[in-house]
CSV table of C-alpha atoms and ligand atoms in Angstrom, one decimal:
chain,number,residue,atom,x,y,z
A,9,MET,CA,12.4,-18.9,27.6
A,10,PRO,CA,12.8,-19.5,31.4
A,11,LEU,CA,14.0,-16.9,33.8
A,12,THR,CA,17.7,-16.6,33.9
A,13,SER,CA,20.4,-15.9,36.5
A,14,PRO,CA,22.3,-12.6,36.5
A,15,LYS,CA,25.5,-14.5,36.4
A,16,GLU,CA,26.3,-14.5,32.6
A,17,MET,CA,24.7,-11.1,32.2
A,18,PHE,CA,27.0,-9.5,34.8
A,19,ALA,CA,30.1,-11.4,33.6
A,20,ARG,CA,29.7,-9.9,30.1
A,21,ALA,CA,28.6,-6.5,31.5
A,22,TYR,CA,31.8,-6.3,33.6
A,23,LYS,CA,34.0,-7.4,30.8
A,24,GLU,CA,32.5,-5.0,28.2
A,25,GLY,CA,31.8,-2.1,30.5
A,26,PHE,CA,28.1,-1.8,30.3
A,27,ALA,CA,25.4,-2.2,32.9
A,28,VAL,CA,22.1,-4.1,32.9
A,29,GLY,CA,19.1,-2.0,33.9
A,30,ALA,CA,17.1,-3.3,36.8
A,31,PHE,CA,13.6,-1.8,36.5
A,32,ASN,CA,11.0,-1.8,39.3
A,33,VAL,CA,7.8,-3.5,38.2
A,34,ASN,CA,4.4,-2.9,39.7
A,35,ASN,CA,1.8,-3.6,37.0
A,36,MET,CA,1.2,-4.9,33.6
A,37,GLU,CA,1.8,-1.7,31.7
A,38,ILE,CA,5.2,-1.2,33.3
A,39,ILE,CA,6.3,-4.9,32.5
A,40,GLN,CA,5.0,-4.5,28.9
A,41,GLY,CA,6.8,-1.2,28.3
A,42,ILE,CA,10.1,-2.6,29.6
A,43,ILE,CA,9.9,-5.8,27.6
A,44,MET,CA,9.0,-3.8,24.4
A,45,ALA,CA,12.1,-1.7,24.9
A,46,GLY,CA,14.3,-4.7,25.7
A,47,GLU,CA,13.0,-6.4,22.5
A,48,GLU,CA,13.8,-3.6,20.3
A,49,GLU,CA,17.2,-3.1,21.7
A,50,ARG,CA,17.9,-6.9,22.1
A,51,SER,CA,19.1,-6.1,25.7
A,52,PRO,CA,19.2,-8.3,28.8
A,53,LEU,CA,16.7,-7.2,31.5
A,54,ILE,CA,16.2,-7.4,35.2
A,55,LEU,CA,12.7,-7.0,36.5
A,56,GLN,CA,12.7,-6.2,40.2
A,57,VAL,CA,10.0,-6.4,42.7
A,58,SER,CA,9.9,-4.4,46.0
A,59,ALA,CA,8.0,-5.1,49.1
A,60,GLY,CA,5.7,-2.2,48.0
A,61,ALA,CA,5.1,-3.9,44.7
A,62,ARG,CA,4.3,-7.2,46.3
A,63,LYS,CA,1.8,-5.4,48.5
A,64,TYR,CA,0.2,-3.4,45.7
A,65,ALA,CA,0.0,-6.0,42.9
A,66,GLY,CA,0.4,-9.3,44.9
A,67,GLN,CA,3.4,-11.5,44.3
A,68,ASN,CA,1.4,-14.0,42.4
A,69,TYR,CA,0.0,-11.5,39.9
A,70,ILE,CA,3.5,-10.1,39.2
A,71,ILE,CA,4.9,-13.6,38.7
A,72,LYS,CA,2.1,-14.5,36.3
A,73,LEU,CA,2.6,-11.3,34.3
A,74,VAL,CA,6.3,-12.0,34.0
A,75,GLU,CA,5.5,-15.5,33.0
A,76,ALA,CA,3.2,-14.2,30.3
A,77,ALA,CA,6.1,-11.9,29.1
A,78,LEU,CA,8.5,-14.9,29.0
A,79,GLU,CA,6.2,-16.7,26.6
A,80,GLU,CA,6.5,-13.9,24.2
A,81,THR,CA,10.2,-13.1,24.2
A,82,ASP,CA,13.5,-14.9,24.1
A,83,LEU,CA,15.4,-12.2,26.0
A,84,PRO,CA,17.3,-13.2,29.1
A,85,ILE,CA,15.2,-11.9,32.0
A,86,VAL,CA,16.0,-12.0,35.7
A,87,LEU,CA,13.2,-11.8,38.3
A,88,HIS,CA,14.8,-10.1,41.3
A,89,LEU,CA,13.6,-9.2,44.8
A,90,ASP,CA,14.5,-5.5,45.5
A,91,HIS,CA,15.4,-4.5,49.1
A,92,GLY,CA,14.4,-7.8,50.8
A,93,GLN,CA,14.1,-6.8,54.4
A,94,ASN,CA,14.5,-10.2,56.1
A,95,PHE,CA,15.3,-13.9,55.5
A,96,GLU,CA,11.7,-14.9,55.4
A,97,ILE,CA,10.9,-12.7,52.4
A,98,CYS,CA,13.9,-13.9,50.5
A,99,LYS,CA,13.0,-17.5,51.2
A,100,GLU,CA,9.4,-16.9,50.1
A,101,VAL,CA,10.4,-15.4,46.7
A,102,ILE,CA,13.1,-18.0,46.1
A,103,ASP,CA,10.6,-20.7,46.7
A,104,ALA,CA,8.2,-19.0,44.3
A,105,GLY,CA,10.9,-19.0,41.5
A,106,PHE,CA,12.7,-15.7,41.6
A,107,THR,CA,16.3,-16.1,40.2
A,108,SER,CA,17.9,-13.3,42.2
A,109,VAL,CA,17.3,-11.7,45.6
A,110,MET,CA,18.6,-8.7,47.4
A,111,ILE,CA,18.9,-9.0,51.1
A,112,ASP,CA,19.2,-5.4,52.4
A,113,GLY,CA,20.9,-5.5,55.8
A,114,SER,CA,22.4,-2.0,55.2
A,115,HIS,CA,20.5,-0.5,58.2
A,116,LEU,CA,22.1,-3.1,60.6
A,117,PRO,CA,25.4,-3.0,62.3
A,118,PHE,CA,28.2,-4.6,60.3
A,119,GLU,CA,28.3,-8.0,62.0
A,120,GLU,CA,24.5,-8.3,61.9
A,121,ASN,CA,24.4,-7.4,58.2
A,122,ILE,CA,27.0,-10.1,57.6
A,123,ALA,CA,25.1,-12.7,59.6
A,124,LEU,CA,21.8,-12.0,57.9
A,125,THR,CA,23.4,-11.9,54.4
A,126,ARG,CA,25.2,-15.2,55.1
A,127,GLN,CA,21.9,-16.8,56.1
A,128,VAL,CA,20.2,-15.8,52.8
A,129,VAL,CA,23.3,-16.8,50.8
A,130,GLU,CA,23.2,-20.3,52.3
A,131,TYR,CA,19.6,-20.8,51.5
A,132,ALA,CA,19.8,-19.1,48.0
A,133,HIS,CA,22.9,-20.7,46.7
A,134,ASP,CA,21.5,-24.1,47.6
A,135,LYS,CA,18.8,-23.4,45.0
A,136,GLY,CA,21.1,-21.7,42.5
A,137,VAL,CA,19.7,-18.2,43.2
A,138,TRP,CA,21.9,-15.0,43.1
A,139,VAL,CA,22.3,-12.8,46.1
A,140,GLU,CA,22.8,-9.1,46.1
A,141,ALA,CA,23.7,-7.5,49.5
A,142,GLU,CA,24.2,-3.9,50.5
A,143,LEU,CA,26.8,-2.2,52.5
A,144,GLY,CA,26.6,1.6,53.2
A,145,ARG,CA,23.4,3.4,53.3
A,146,LEU,CA,21.5,5.5,50.7
A,147,ALA,CA,19.4,8.4,51.8
A,148,GLY,CA,15.9,8.9,50.4
A,149,VAL,CA,12.3,7.9,51.0
A,150,GLU,CA,10.1,5.4,49.1
A,151,ASP,CA,7.1,3.5,50.4
A,152,GLU,CA,9.0,0.7,52.2
A,153,VAL,CA,12.6,1.8,51.9
A,154,SER,CA,13.7,4.9,53.7
A,155,SER,CA,16.7,6.5,55.4
A,156,GLU,CA,17.3,10.0,56.6
A,157,GLU,CA,21.1,10.1,56.0
A,158,SER,CA,23.6,8.4,53.8
A,159,ILE,CA,26.7,6.5,54.8
A,160,TYR,CA,29.2,5.9,52.0
A,161,THR,CA,30.6,2.4,51.6
A,162,ASP,CA,33.9,1.8,53.2
A,163,PRO,CA,36.2,-0.1,50.7
A,164,ASP,CA,38.0,-2.2,53.3
A,165,GLU,CA,34.7,-3.2,54.9
A,166,ALA,CA,33.3,-4.1,51.4
A,167,VAL,CA,36.1,-6.6,50.9
A,168,GLU,CA,35.7,-8.2,54.2
A,169,PHE,CA,31.9,-8.2,53.8
A,170,VAL,CA,32.1,-10.0,50.4
A,171,GLU,CA,34.6,-12.5,51.7
A,172,ARG,CA,32.6,-13.4,54.8
A,173,THR,CA,29.1,-13.4,53.3
A,174,GLY,CA,29.8,-15.1,50.0
A,175,CYS,CA,27.3,-12.7,48.3
A,176,ASP,CA,27.3,-12.5,44.5
A,177,SER,CA,27.0,-8.7,44.0
A,178,LEU,CA,27.2,-5.7,46.3
A,179,ALA,CA,25.1,-2.5,46.3
A,180,ILE,CA,27.3,0.4,47.4
A,181,ALA,CA,26.7,3.9,48.5
A,182,ILE,CA,28.6,6.5,46.6
A,183,GLY,CA,26.3,9.5,46.6
A,184,THR,CA,23.0,8.4,44.9
A,185,SER,CA,19.8,8.3,46.9
A,186,HIS,CA,16.3,6.9,46.3
A,187,GLY,CA,13.5,9.1,44.9
A,188,ALA,CA,13.2,12.2,42.9
A,189,TYR,CA,15.2,14.6,45.0
A,190,LYS,CA,18.7,13.3,45.0
A,191,PHE,CA,20.8,16.5,45.0
A,192,LYS,CA,20.4,19.9,46.5
A,193,GLY,CA,23.3,21.4,44.7
A,194,GLU,CA,25.6,20.1,42.0
A,195,PRO,CA,25.1,16.4,41.4
A,196,LYS,CA,28.2,14.3,42.1
A,197,LEU,CA,29.2,10.8,42.8
A,198,ASP,CA,32.3,9.6,44.7
A,199,PHE,CA,34.1,8.0,41.8
A,200,GLU,CA,37.4,7.7,43.8
A,201,ARG,CA,35.6,5.4,46.2
A,202,LEU,CA,34.0,3.4,43.4
A,203,GLU,CA,37.5,3.0,41.8
A,204,LYS,CA,38.9,1.9,45.1
A,205,ILE,CA,36.1,-0.7,45.8
A,206,SER,CA,36.2,-2.1,42.3
A,207,SER,CA,40.0,-2.4,42.3
A,208,MET,CA,39.9,-4.2,45.6
A,209,LEU,CA,37.2,-6.5,44.4
A,210,PRO,CA,38.4,-7.2,40.8
A,211,GLY,CA,35.7,-8.8,38.6
A,212,PHE,CA,33.1,-8.5,41.3
A,213,PRO,CA,29.8,-7.0,40.1
A,214,LEU,CA,28.7,-3.8,41.9
A,215,VAL,CA,25.2,-2.4,42.0
A,216,LEU,CA,24.0,1.2,42.0
A,217,HIS,CA,20.7,2.0,43.6
A,218,GLY,CA,19.0,5.3,43.4
A,219,ALA,CA,20.2,5.7,39.8
A,220,SER,CA,17.2,7.4,38.1
A,221,SER,CA,18.2,10.5,36.2
A,222,VAL,CA,14.9,12.3,37.0
A,223,LEU,CA,14.6,13.3,33.3
A,224,PRO,CA,13.9,17.1,33.2
A,225,GLU,CA,11.4,16.4,30.3
A,226,PHE,CA,9.1,14.6,32.7
A,227,VAL,CA,9.6,16.8,35.6
A,228,GLU,CA,8.6,19.8,33.4
A,229,MET,CA,5.6,17.9,32.0
A,230,CYS,CA,4.4,16.9,35.5
A,231,ASN,CA,4.7,20.5,36.7
A,232,GLN,CA,3.1,22.0,33.5
A,233,TYR,CA,0.0,19.8,33.8
A,234,GLY,CA,-0.9,20.4,37.4
A,235,GLY,CA,1.7,18.4,39.3
A,236,ASP,CA,4.2,19.7,41.9
A,237,VAL,CA,7.6,18.1,41.7
A,238,ALA,CA,9.6,21.3,41.7
A,239,GLY,CA,13.2,20.8,42.5
A,240,ALA,CA,13.3,17.2,41.5
A,241,LYS,CA,16.9,16.2,40.5
A,242,GLY,CA,18.5,12.9,39.6
A,243,VAL,CA,21.9,11.4,38.6
A,244,PRO,CA,23.1,13.0,35.3
A,245,GLU,CA,23.4,10.4,32.5
A,246,GLU,CA,27.1,10.9,32.0
A,247,LEU,CA,27.8,10.0,35.5
A,248,LEU,CA,25.8,6.8,35.1
A,249,ARG,CA,27.7,6.0,31.9
A,250,LYS,CA,31.0,6.4,33.8
A,251,ALA,CA,29.8,4.2,36.7
A,252,ALA,CA,28.9,1.5,34.2
A,253,SER,CA,32.4,1.5,32.9
A,254,MET,CA,33.9,1.1,36.4
A,255,GLY,CA,32.4,-2.2,37.7
A,256,ILE,CA,28.8,-1.2,38.2
A,257,CYS,CA,27.0,-4.0,36.4
A,258,LYS,CA,23.4,-3.3,37.6
A,259,ILE,CA,21.7,0.1,37.6
A,260,ASN,CA,18.4,0.4,39.5
A,261,ILE,CA,15.6,2.5,38.0
A,262,ASP,CA,12.2,3.1,39.5
A,263,THR,CA,11.6,6.8,39.9
A,264,ASP,CA,12.1,7.5,36.2
A,265,ILE,CA,9.3,5.0,35.4
A,266,ARG,CA,7.0,6.7,37.9
A,267,LEU,CA,7.7,10.1,36.6
A,268,ALA,CA,7.3,9.2,32.9
A,269,MET,CA,4.0,7.5,33.6
A,270,THR,CA,2.6,10.3,35.7
A,271,ALA,CA,3.8,13.1,33.4
A,272,VAL,CA,2.2,11.5,30.4
A,273,ILE,CA,-1.1,10.6,32.1
A,274,ARG,CA,-1.4,14.2,33.5
A,275,LYS,CA,-0.8,15.6,30.0
A,276,TYR,CA,-3.2,13.1,28.4
A,277,LEU,CA,-6.1,13.7,30.8
A,278,LYS,CA,-5.7,17.5,30.6
A,279,GLU,CA,-5.7,17.4,26.8
A,280,ASN,CA,-8.5,14.9,26.6
A,281,PRO,CA,-10.9,15.9,29.3
A,282,GLY,CA,-13.7,13.8,27.8
A,283,VAL,CA,-11.8,10.5,27.8
A,284,PHE,CA,-12.5,8.1,30.7
A,285,ASP,CA,-11.3,4.9,29.1
A,286,PRO,CA,-8.3,3.8,31.3
A,287,ARG,CA,-6.8,2.0,28.2
A,288,LYS,CA,-6.2,5.3,26.6
A,289,TYR,CA,-4.1,7.0,29.2
A,290,LEU,CA,-2.5,3.8,30.5
A,291,GLY,CA,-1.7,3.0,26.9
A,292,ALA,CA,0.0,6.3,26.6
A,293,ALA,CA,1.8,5.6,29.9
A,294,ARG,CA,3.0,2.2,28.7
A,295,GLN,CA,4.3,3.8,25.5
A,296,ALA,CA,6.2,6.4,27.7
A,297,VAL,CA,7.8,3.6,29.8
A,298,LYS,CA,8.9,1.9,26.6
A,299,ASP,CA,10.5,5.0,25.1
A,300,MET,CA,12.2,6.0,28.3
A,301,VAL,CA,13.6,2.5,28.9
A,302,GLN,CA,14.8,2.3,25.3
A,303,HIS,CA,16.6,5.6,25.7
A,304,LYS,CA,18.3,4.3,28.9
A,305,ILE,CA,19.3,1.0,27.3
A,306,LYS,CA,20.8,2.8,24.3
A,307,HIS,CA,22.3,5.9,25.7
A,308,VAL,CA,23.0,5.2,29.4
A,309,LEU,CA,23.4,1.5,30.1
A,310,GLY,CA,25.0,0.5,26.9
A,311,SER,CA,23.2,-2.8,26.9
A,312,SER,CA,21.8,-2.8,23.4
A,313,ASN,CA,22.6,-6.0,21.4
A,314,LYS,CA,24.2,-7.7,24.4
A,315,VAL,CA,22.2,-10.8,24.4
A,316,ASP,CA,24.5,-13.8,24.3
A,317,GLY,CA,23.9,-16.4,21.5
B,490,G3H,O1,14.3,1.4,46.3
B,490,G3H,C1,13.1,1.4,46.3
B,490,G3H,C2,12.3,1.2,45.1
B,490,G3H,O2,12.2,2.4,44.4
B,490,G3H,C3,10.9,0.7,45.5
B,490,G3H,O3,10.1,1.6,46.0
B,490,G3H,O4,9.1,0.5,48.0
B,490,G3H,O5,7.9,2.4,46.9
B,490,G3H,O6,8.1,0.2,45.8
B,490,G3H,P1,8.7,1.1,46.8
B,491,13P,P1,15.5,5.5,42.0
B,491,13P,O1,14.5,6.0,43.0
B,491,13P,O2,16.6,6.4,41.7
B,491,13P,O3,14.8,5.1,40.7
B,491,13P,O4,16.2,4.1,42.5
B,491,13P,C1,15.5,2.9,42.5
B,491,13P,C2,16.1,1.8,43.3
B,491,13P,O5,17.3,1.9,43.8
B,491,13P,C3,15.4,0.6,43.6
B,491,13P,O6,16.0,-0.3,44.4
B,492,ZN,ZN1,17.2,0.7,45.9
């Protein structure tokens, strides 16, 4: 099965009020865990690759791993560039066969974000590739993606931005942030703003970044087995379910994969001090990714059995 475009996935997600999970992939175990979960749930999937992932694994390794997965599954799978920083990176991955790119001009002034996004749209659409853009800014720190403060998306600007850039989907800022420390107090999202944006852009797919739930089970496991991620807090699952029913068609998840793998590896090594075969603890980590992703698909995204045909 070749890679697919997000187009049909999002059309159905929008209509039926579910979201497609966009999972960050960095190595073989992560890809395999996600595919296993998608297979069992018969769910469409987006595998997304950040600049950090390209640096860590190498773009060619990731593409080859995804190609290997495609030979073994008939699920619709999108290969997406996460947080493309400039035109050149977007062009490079489009030329390499990605079916979707994000151009992240969210750090730029409005007009510059429009110009950059427009440039990517022109190149991508010519090759049938989907373009996600971002307006507003998420706080949070990852390897290559960071911002001190958040700026919520302005609904009027969102409409103008979509019209003028011709982008296919839009990442918006409504209170989520990247990483494991999303909220100091009570977690909340600006649903009024989401409602307004989706009513002003009817039928247009919106994207939620920074959407890991930071599952307490894995935070506790990390802390119990020698880690220190005290105070980690994510987006509660019921808020994500609500967002998925309000025009959010793509939900980005990276931190939950990191936490699940790290927690399980910590536990495994502590309980099995004599084991030094990486297949043992990486196998346990892969199983944890599969179980966690399956839980998301079934109970948060609502994308089980949403494969067309
Ligand atoms: O939004 C950022 C993603 O979680 C990727 O993070 O740049 O550390 O790979 P990374
Ligand atoms: P999390 O850090 O919440 O997993 O967000 C990931 C993300 O938005 C990737 O683009
Ligand atoms: Zn992101």
